[in-house]
Coordinates of C-alpha atoms and ligand atoms in Angstrom, one line a residue:
X265 CA -16.4 42.7 87.8
X266 CA -18.3 39.4 88.5
X267 CA -17.0 35.9 88.6
X268 CA -20.0 33.5 87.9
X269 CA -20.3 29.8 88.3
X270 CA -22.6 28.3 85.6
X271 CA -23.4 24.6 86.5
X272 CA -24.6 22.4 83.6
X273 CA -23.5 24.8 81.1
X274 CA -22.7 22.1 78.4
X275 CA -26.7 21.0 78.3
X276 CA -29.3 22.5 76.4
X277 CA -30.5 25.5 78.7
X278 CA -27.1 25.9 80.2
X279 CA -25.2 26.3 76.9
X280 CA -27.6 29.3 75.7
X281 CA -27.2 30.8 79.1
X282 CA -23.4 30.4 79.2
X283 CA -23.3 32.0 75.5
X284 CA -25.7 34.9 76.7
X285 CA -23.5 35.8 79.7
X286 CA -20.1 35.2 78.2
X287 CA -20.9 37.5 75.1
X288 CA -23.1 40.0 76.9
X289 CA -20.9 40.6 79.7
X290 CA -17.1 40.8 78.8
X291 CA -16.2 42.0 82.1
X292 CA -17.5 39.1 83.9
X293 CA -15.5 35.8 84.3
X294 CA -17.7 32.8 83.6
X295 CA -16.8 29.1 84.5
X296 CA -18.9 26.6 83.3
X297 CA -18.8 23.4 85.6
X298 CA -20.1 20.3 84.0
X299 CA -20.0 16.5 84.4
X300 CA -20.4 15.9 80.8
X301 CA -23.2 13.2 81.4
X302 CA -24.8 11.8 78.4
X303 CA -26.7 15.3 78.1
X304 CA -23.7 17.6 78.4
X305 CA -21.9 18.4 74.9
X306 CA -19.1 20.9 74.3
X307 CA -20.0 21.0 70.7
X308 CA -22.8 23.3 72.1
X309 CA -20.4 26.0 72.8
X310 CA -17.9 25.7 70.1
X311 CA -18.6 29.5 69.1
X312 CA -17.5 30.9 72.7
X313 CA -14.8 28.2 73.8
X314 CA -12.0 30.2 73.3
X315 CA -13.4 33.6 74.5
X316 CA -11.1 35.4 77.1
X317 CA -13.7 35.5 79.8
X318 CA -15.0 31.9 79.5
X319 CA -13.2 28.9 81.2
X320 CA -14.7 25.4 81.3
X321 CA -14.2 22.7 84.2
X322 CA -15.2 19.1 84.0
X323 CA -16.6 18.0 87.6
X324 CA -19.5 16.7 89.6
X325 CA -21.8 19.1 91.6
X326 CA -22.1 16.2 93.9
X327 CA -18.3 16.3 94.7
X328 CA -18.0 18.6 97.9
X329 CA -14.4 18.7 98.1
X330 CA -13.9 19.6 94.4
X331 CA -16.5 22.4 94.8
X332 CA -14.8 23.7 97.8
X333 CA -11.5 23.8 95.7
X334 CA -13.2 25.7 92.8
X335 CA -14.6 28.2 95.3
X336 CA -11.3 29.0 96.8
X337 CA -9.8 29.0 93.2
X338 CA -12.2 31.4 91.8
X339 CA -13.8 33.3 94.5
X340 CA -17.5 33.3 92.6
X341 CA -19.6 36.1 93.3
X342 CA -22.7 34.2 91.7
X343 CA -23.9 30.9 90.9
X344 CA -26.4 30.1 88.2
X345 CA -27.4 26.7 88.8
X346 CA -28.8 24.6 85.8
X347 CA -27.0 21.2 86.3
X348 CA -29.5 18.5 86.8
X349 CA -30.9 15.1 85.3
X350 CA -33.8 16.4 83.2
X351 CA -35.5 14.0 81.5
X352 CA -38.9 12.6 82.9
X353 CA -38.7 9.3 81.1
X354 CA -35.3 8.6 82.5
X355 CA -36.2 9.4 86.0
X356 CA -39.1 6.6 86.0
X357 CA -36.4 4.2 85.0
X358 CA -33.6 5.4 87.2
X359 CA -34.9 7.6 90.1
X360 CA -31.9 7.6 92.3
X361 CA -29.9 9.1 89.5
X362 CA -32.2 12.1 90.0
X363 CA -32.0 12.1 93.9
X364 CA -28.3 12.2 93.7
X365 CA -27.6 14.7 91.1
X366 CA -30.7 17.1 91.5
X367 CA -31.3 16.7 95.3
X368 CA -27.8 15.9 96.8
X369 CA -25.7 17.9 94.3
X370 CA -28.2 21.1 95.0
X371 CA -27.8 20.8 98.7
X372 CA -23.9 20.3 98.1
X373 CA -23.5 23.5 96.1
X374 CA -25.6 25.3 98.6
X375 CA -23.5 24.1 101.3
X376 CA -20.3 25.0 99.7
X377 CA -21.6 28.3 98.8
X378 CA -22.8 29.2 102.5
X379 CA -19.4 28.1 103.6
X380 CA -17.5 30.1 101.1
X381 CA -19.3 33.2 101.2
X382 CA -19.3 33.1 105.2
X383 CA -22.4 35.5 105.9
X384 CA -20.8 38.0 103.7
X385 CA -23.6 38.1 101.0
X386 CA -22.9 41.6 99.5
X387 CA -23.2 41.4 95.7
X388 CA -23.7 37.6 96.0
X389 CA -26.5 35.8 94.1
X390 CA -27.4 32.0 94.4
X391 CA -29.8 31.5 91.5
X392 CA -31.6 28.1 91.0
X393 CA -33.2 27.2 87.6
X394 CA -35.9 24.9 88.1
X395 CA -39.2 23.9 86.6
X396 CA -43.0 24.3 86.3
X397 CA -43.5 20.2 86.9
X398 CA -42.9 21.0 90.6
X399 CA -46.5 22.6 90.6
X400 CA -47.8 19.0 89.6
X401 CA -50.6 18.6 86.9
X402 CA -53.4 21.1 85.8
X403 CA -56.8 20.0 84.5
X404 CA -58.4 21.9 81.4
X405 CA -58.4 25.3 83.4
X406 CA -56.0 27.3 85.6
X407 CA -52.6 28.3 85.7
X408 CA -49.5 27.7 88.1
X409 CA -48.5 30.8 90.1
X410 CA -45.7 31.5 92.4
X411 CA -47.8 30.7 95.5
X412 CA -49.4 27.4 94.1
X413 CA -48.8 24.6 96.3
X414 CA -46.1 22.0 95.4
X415 CA -47.4 18.6 94.0
X416 CA -44.8 16.8 92.1
X417 CA -46.0 13.7 90.4
X418 CA -42.7 12.1 88.7
X419 CA -39.4 11.3 90.4
X420 CA -37.9 14.2 88.2
X421 CA -40.4 16.6 89.4
X422 CA -39.9 15.3 93.0
X423 CA -36.2 15.6 92.9
X424 CA -36.7 19.2 91.4
X425 CA -39.4 20.3 94.2
X426 CA -36.8 19.0 97.0
X427 CA -34.1 21.0 95.5
X428 CA -36.4 24.2 95.4
X429 CA -37.1 23.5 99.0
X430 CA -33.6 23.3 99.9
X431 CA -32.6 26.2 98.3
X432 CA -35.4 28.3 100.3
X433 CA -34.2 26.6 103.5
X434 CA -30.7 28.1 102.9
X435 CA -32.5 31.6 102.4
X436 CA -34.6 31.3 105.6
X437 CA -32.0 29.6 107.7
X438 CA -28.7 30.9 106.8
X439 CA -30.1 34.3 104.9
X440 CA -28.2 32.7 101.5
X441 CA -29.0 35.4 98.7
X442 CA -31.1 32.9 96.7
X443 CA -33.3 33.4 93.6
X444 CA -35.4 30.7 92.1
X445 CA -37.3 30.6 88.7
X446 CA -39.6 28.0 87.5
X447 CA -40.0 27.6 83.7
X448 CA -42.2 25.9 81.3
X449 CA -41.2 23.5 78.4
X450 CA -38.1 24.9 76.6
X451 CA -37.5 24.3 72.8
X452 CA -34.9 25.7 70.4
X453 CA -31.2 24.7 69.0
X454 CA -29.0 22.3 70.9
X455 CA -32.0 20.3 72.6
X456 CA -31.1 16.7 73.1
X457 CA -33.1 14.5 70.7
X458 CA -34.6 12.5 73.7
X459 CA -37.1 15.4 74.2
X460 CA -40.4 15.5 72.1
X461 CA -39.5 18.4 69.7
X462 CA -35.8 17.6 68.9
X463 CA -36.8 13.7 68.8
X464 CA -39.6 14.3 66.5
X465 CA -37.4 16.7 64.2
X466 CA -34.7 14.1 64.0
X467 CA -37.4 11.0 63.2
X468 CA -39.2 13.3 60.4
X469 CA -35.6 14.0 58.8
X470 CA -35.1 10.2 58.9
X471 CA -38.6 9.0 58.2
X472 CA -38.9 6.9 61.0
X473 CA -42.1 6.7 63.6
X474 CA -43.1 9.7 65.7
X475 CA -43.9 8.0 68.9
X476 CA -47.0 10.1 70.7
X477 CA -47.7 9.0 74.1
X478 CA -51.3 8.1 75.0
X479 CA -53.6 9.9 72.8
X480 CA -51.4 12.8 72.7
X481 CA -53.9 14.8 74.5
X482 CA -51.4 16.1 77.2
X483 CA -50.7 20.0 77.1
X484 CA -47.4 21.9 77.6
X485 CA -46.4 25.3 77.5
X486 CA -43.6 26.0 75.1
X487 CA -41.0 28.8 75.7
X488 CA -38.2 29.5 73.0
X489 CA -35.0 28.7 75.0
X490 CA -33.3 32.3 74.2
X491 CA -36.4 33.9 75.9
X492 CA -35.8 31.7 78.9
X493 CA -32.2 32.7 79.3
X494 CA -33.2 36.3 78.8
X495 CA -35.6 35.8 81.7
X496 CA -33.0 34.4 84.0
X497 CA -30.4 37.3 82.8
X498 CA -33.1 39.9 83.9
X499 CA -33.7 38.1 87.2
X500 CA -30.4 37.6 88.0
X501 CA -29.5 41.0 87.8
X502 CA -32.9 42.8 88.9
X503 CA -35.0 40.0 90.7
X504 CA -35.4 40.4 94.4
X505 CA -33.6 38.1 96.7
X506 CA -35.4 35.3 98.2
X507 CA -38.3 35.3 95.7
X508 CA -39.5 33.1 92.8
X509 CA -40.4 34.0 89.4
X510 CA -42.4 32.0 87.2
X511 CA -41.3 31.8 83.3
X512 CA -43.7 30.7 80.6
X513 CA -44.8 31.4 77.2
X514 CA -48.3 31.7 77.3
X515 CA -48.3 29.0 74.5
X516 CA -50.3 26.0 75.2
X517 CA -50.4 23.1 72.6
X518 CA -51.7 19.5 72.9
X519 CA -48.8 17.4 71.8
X520 CA -50.6 15.7 69.0
X521 CA -51.4 19.2 67.6
X522 CA -47.7 20.3 68.2
X523 CA -46.7 17.3 66.3
X524 CA -49.0 18.0 63.3
X525 CA -47.9 21.4 63.2
X526 CA -44.2 20.4 63.0
X527 CA -44.9 17.8 60.3
X528 CA -46.7 20.5 58.3
X529 CA -43.8 22.8 58.5
X530 CA -41.3 20.0 57.9
X531 CA -43.0 18.9 54.9
X532 CA -42.9 22.5 53.3
X533 CA -39.2 22.8 54.4
X534 CA -38.0 19.6 52.9
X535 CA -40.4 19.8 50.0
X536 CA -42.5 16.9 50.8
X537 CA -46.0 16.4 49.6
X538 CA -48.3 18.1 52.3
X539 CA -49.5 15.2 54.9
X540 CA -46.6 13.0 54.2
X541 CA -44.6 13.3 57.8
X542 CA -48.2 13.1 59.6
X543 CA -48.2 9.5 58.3
X544 CA -45.4 8.8 60.7
X545 CA -47.3 9.5 63.6
X546 CA -47.6 6.4 65.7
X547 CA -49.5 6.1 69.2
X548 CA -47.6 4.3 72.0
X549 CA -47.9 3.1 75.5
X550 CA -48.5 6.5 77.9
X551 CA -45.8 7.6 80.1
X552 CA -46.5 6.3 83.6
X553 CA -48.3 9.1 85.8
X554 CA -48.2 11.2 82.8
X555 CA -49.0 15.1 84.0
X556 CA -51.9 16.2 81.7
X557 CA -51.3 19.8 81.7
X558 CA -48.8 22.5 82.5
X559 CA -49.6 26.3 82.3
X560 CA -47.6 29.1 83.6
X561 CA -48.7 32.4 84.6
X562 CA -45.7 34.7 84.3
X563 CA -47.8 38.0 85.2
X564 CA -45.1 38.6 88.3
X565 CA -42.1 38.5 85.7
X566 CA -43.8 41.0 83.5
X567 CA -45.4 43.3 86.1
X568 CA -42.2 43.6 88.3
X569 CA -39.3 43.3 85.7
X570 CA -40.7 44.0 82.4
X571 CA -40.1 40.4 80.7
X572 CA -41.9 39.4 77.8
X573 CA -41.4 36.5 75.3
X574 CA -40.0 37.8 72.3
X575 CA -40.9 35.0 69.8
X576 CA -44.2 33.8 68.3
X577 CA -44.3 30.2 68.5
X578 CA -44.7 29.8 64.7
X579 CA -41.7 31.8 64.2
X580 CA -39.6 29.8 67.0
X581 CA -40.4 26.5 65.9
X582 CA -39.5 27.4 62.2
X583 CA -36.2 28.8 63.4
X584 CA -35.8 25.5 65.5
X585 CA -36.2 23.5 62.4
X586 CA -34.1 25.3 60.2
X587 CA -31.0 25.3 63.0
X588 CA -31.7 21.4 63.0
X589 CA -31.7 21.3 59.1
X590 CA -28.6 23.5 59.0
X591 CA -26.7 21.5 61.7
X592 CA -27.1 17.9 60.7
X593 CA -23.6 17.3 61.7
X594 CA -24.6 18.2 65.2
X595 CA -27.5 16.0 65.4
X596 CA -25.7 13.1 63.9
X597 CA -22.9 13.4 66.3
X598 CA -25.4 13.2 69.3
X599 CA -27.2 10.3 67.5
X600 CA -24.1 8.3 66.9
X601 CA -22.4 9.3 70.2
X602 CA -19.4 10.7 68.6
X603 CA -19.9 14.4 70.7
X604 CA -18.6 12.3 73.6
X605 CA -15.0 12.4 72.1
X606 CA -14.7 16.2 71.9
X607 CA -13.8 16.5 75.7
X608 CA -10.8 14.6 74.9
X609 CA -9.6 16.3 71.8
X610 CA -10.3 19.6 72.9
X611 CA -9.3 20.0 76.5
X612 CA -7.1 16.4 77.4
X613 CA -5.1 17.1 74.2
X614 CA -4.1 20.6 75.6
X615 CA -3.2 19.2 79.2
Ligands
NAD993 P1 -30.0 19.2 80.2 O1 -30.4 17.6 80.6 O2 -29.7 19.4 78.7 O3 -28.7 19.4 80.7 C1 -28.3 19.1 82.2 C2 -26.6 19.3 82.1 O4 -26.1 19.1 83.6 C3 -25.8 18.6 81.0 O5 -24.9 19.1 80.6 C4 -25.3 17.4 82.0 O6 -24.1 17.1 81.7 C5 -24.8 18.3 83.5 N1 -25.1 17.6 84.4 C6 -25.9 16.4 85.0 N2 -25.7 15.9 86.1 C7 -24.5 16.7 86.8 C8 -23.5 16.6 87.6 N3 -23.8 15.7 88.6 N4 -22.7 17.7 88.3 C9 -22.3 18.5 87.1 N5 -23.1 18.8 85.9 C10 -24.1 18.0 85.7 O7 -30.6 19.9 80.9 P2 -31.6 21.3 80.4 O8 -33.1 21.0 79.6 O9 -30.8 22.3 79.9 O10 -32.2 21.8 81.7 C11 -31.3 22.6 82.6 C12 -32.1 23.1 83.8 O11 -33.3 23.7 83.5 C13 -32.5 21.8 84.8 O12 -32.1 22.1 86.1 C14 -33.9 21.6 84.3 O13 -34.4 20.9 85.6 C15 -34.3 23.0 84.3 N6 -35.5 23.1 83.3 C16 -35.6 22.8 82.2 C17 -36.6 23.0 81.3 C18 -36.6 22.2 79.8 O14 -37.7 22.5 79.0 N7 -35.5 21.8 79.1 C19 -37.6 23.7 81.6 C20 -37.4 24.3 82.9 C21 -36.5 24.2 83.7
DAU994 O1 -42.3 21.6 81.9 C1 -40.9 21.7 81.9 C2 -40.0 20.6 81.5 O2 -40.2 20.1 80.2 C3 -38.7 20.2 82.2 O3 -38.5 20.5 83.6 C4 -38.1 19.0 81.8 O4 -36.5 19.2 82.0 C5 -38.1 18.8 80.2 O5 -37.9 17.6 79.7 C6 -39.6 19.1 79.8 O6 -40.5 17.8 80.4 P1 -41.5 17.2 79.4 O7 -41.9 15.7 80.1 O8 -42.6 17.7 79.4 O9 -41.1 17.0 78.0 P2 -40.8 15.9 77.1 O10 -40.1 16.5 75.7 O11 -40.2 14.7 77.3 O12 -42.3 15.5 76.7 C7 -43.0 16.5 76.3 C8 -44.3 15.7 75.9 O13 -44.4 15.1 75.0 C9 -44.9 15.2 77.3 O14 -46.4 15.1 77.4 C10 -44.6 13.5 76.9 C11 -44.6 13.7 75.3 N1 -43.9 12.7 74.5 C12 -42.6 12.9 75.1 C13 -41.6 12.0 73.9 C14 -40.3 12.2 74.4 C15 -44.5 12.0 73.6 O15 -45.6 12.0 73.3 N2 -43.8 11.2 73.0 C16 -42.2 11.2 72.9 O16 -41.6 10.6 72.3

């Protein structure tokens, strides 16, 4: 029996993680705490919102008193910490919002868990979900390993690096039972259409330009989101306390090649002549400080815990496109902002 706090469970990765834990572990109590920022969408969780082992709570991880009360109420045995500001472009225009949520929010959550657990760490886990961007930017060769020195270069990655350091500091100083994973770029259903893949899918559907930053030569390592949350499940239950695990897809794509592949698949699925969507590609001003290449070495996770990605990229991308084509209402609700009304309808109507 466990009672687990998932933060940011209404976001992209958090909703997949919440779904996995609610359905796979009916004996666990899962509490999803989310502030419902622009990125939080309860429509992501419609299929499990009435599950008997699931509760949603609206709240902010920077609010210490609120967190203290929540820990008293639920006596959490585990924390899966996903809540964050996650978009690099937004961190360039509003860096302090990232310091507040990612640094202060994580430090507040750590402090509250430390106080609540009072040194009794039996069967407790504080799991921090982080990113490969903390390691900086690679040239054409090489990989990020768990012991690669941190070299964050955007306000987003600097805030995530800082939060990772706080998590390790609580382990070394207070013996808080922490685990950290650093993952590469995720893609899949429920991805907010400000990020490259869902934004491009939406624009191809609507025949609008596909903005490619710079020359489209930056490289990302893409992993299907369901494989990411499978890895989190494995590490949460079997990973060693105090350790870091890298998670990646061994699946590097130059942005331009990825967009061309997306156009190819979508032309086929939409019954458009081959080459139609590629004409929408539009080169735009590069992202400031744009990291050239990320590539994760996930050997430790494979050798120690047996995790491997289950999906090849072509299949994962095809599933993702199909999901967006089958769920145009979800996409439209996000684009026109209607998803924000759902909390009021679903939760305040019941209150
Ligand atoms: P997301 O932006 O889709 O979701 C973030 C969620 O956190 C939203 O539901 C939002 O409402 C919530 N949130 C934001 N501020 C909050 C606050 N102050 N209090 C409570 N909730 C708050 O993000 P995502 O892409 O699902 O990323 C989840 C985590 O995984 C982040 O920590 C991110 O750094 C990390 N990560 C993401 C990727 C990726 O490719 N998306 C890859 C590696 C790691
Ligand atoms: O590597 C993990 C990270 O991946 C996560 O920690 C972040 O939360 C997540 O947002 C993602 O960051 P990126 O900056 O890599 O993702 P994004 O989808 O914003 O951009 C992917 C690449 O595509 C990047 O090189 C910038 C480029 N891009 C992006 C957008 C939105 C474009 O060329 N055009 C676009 O319109």
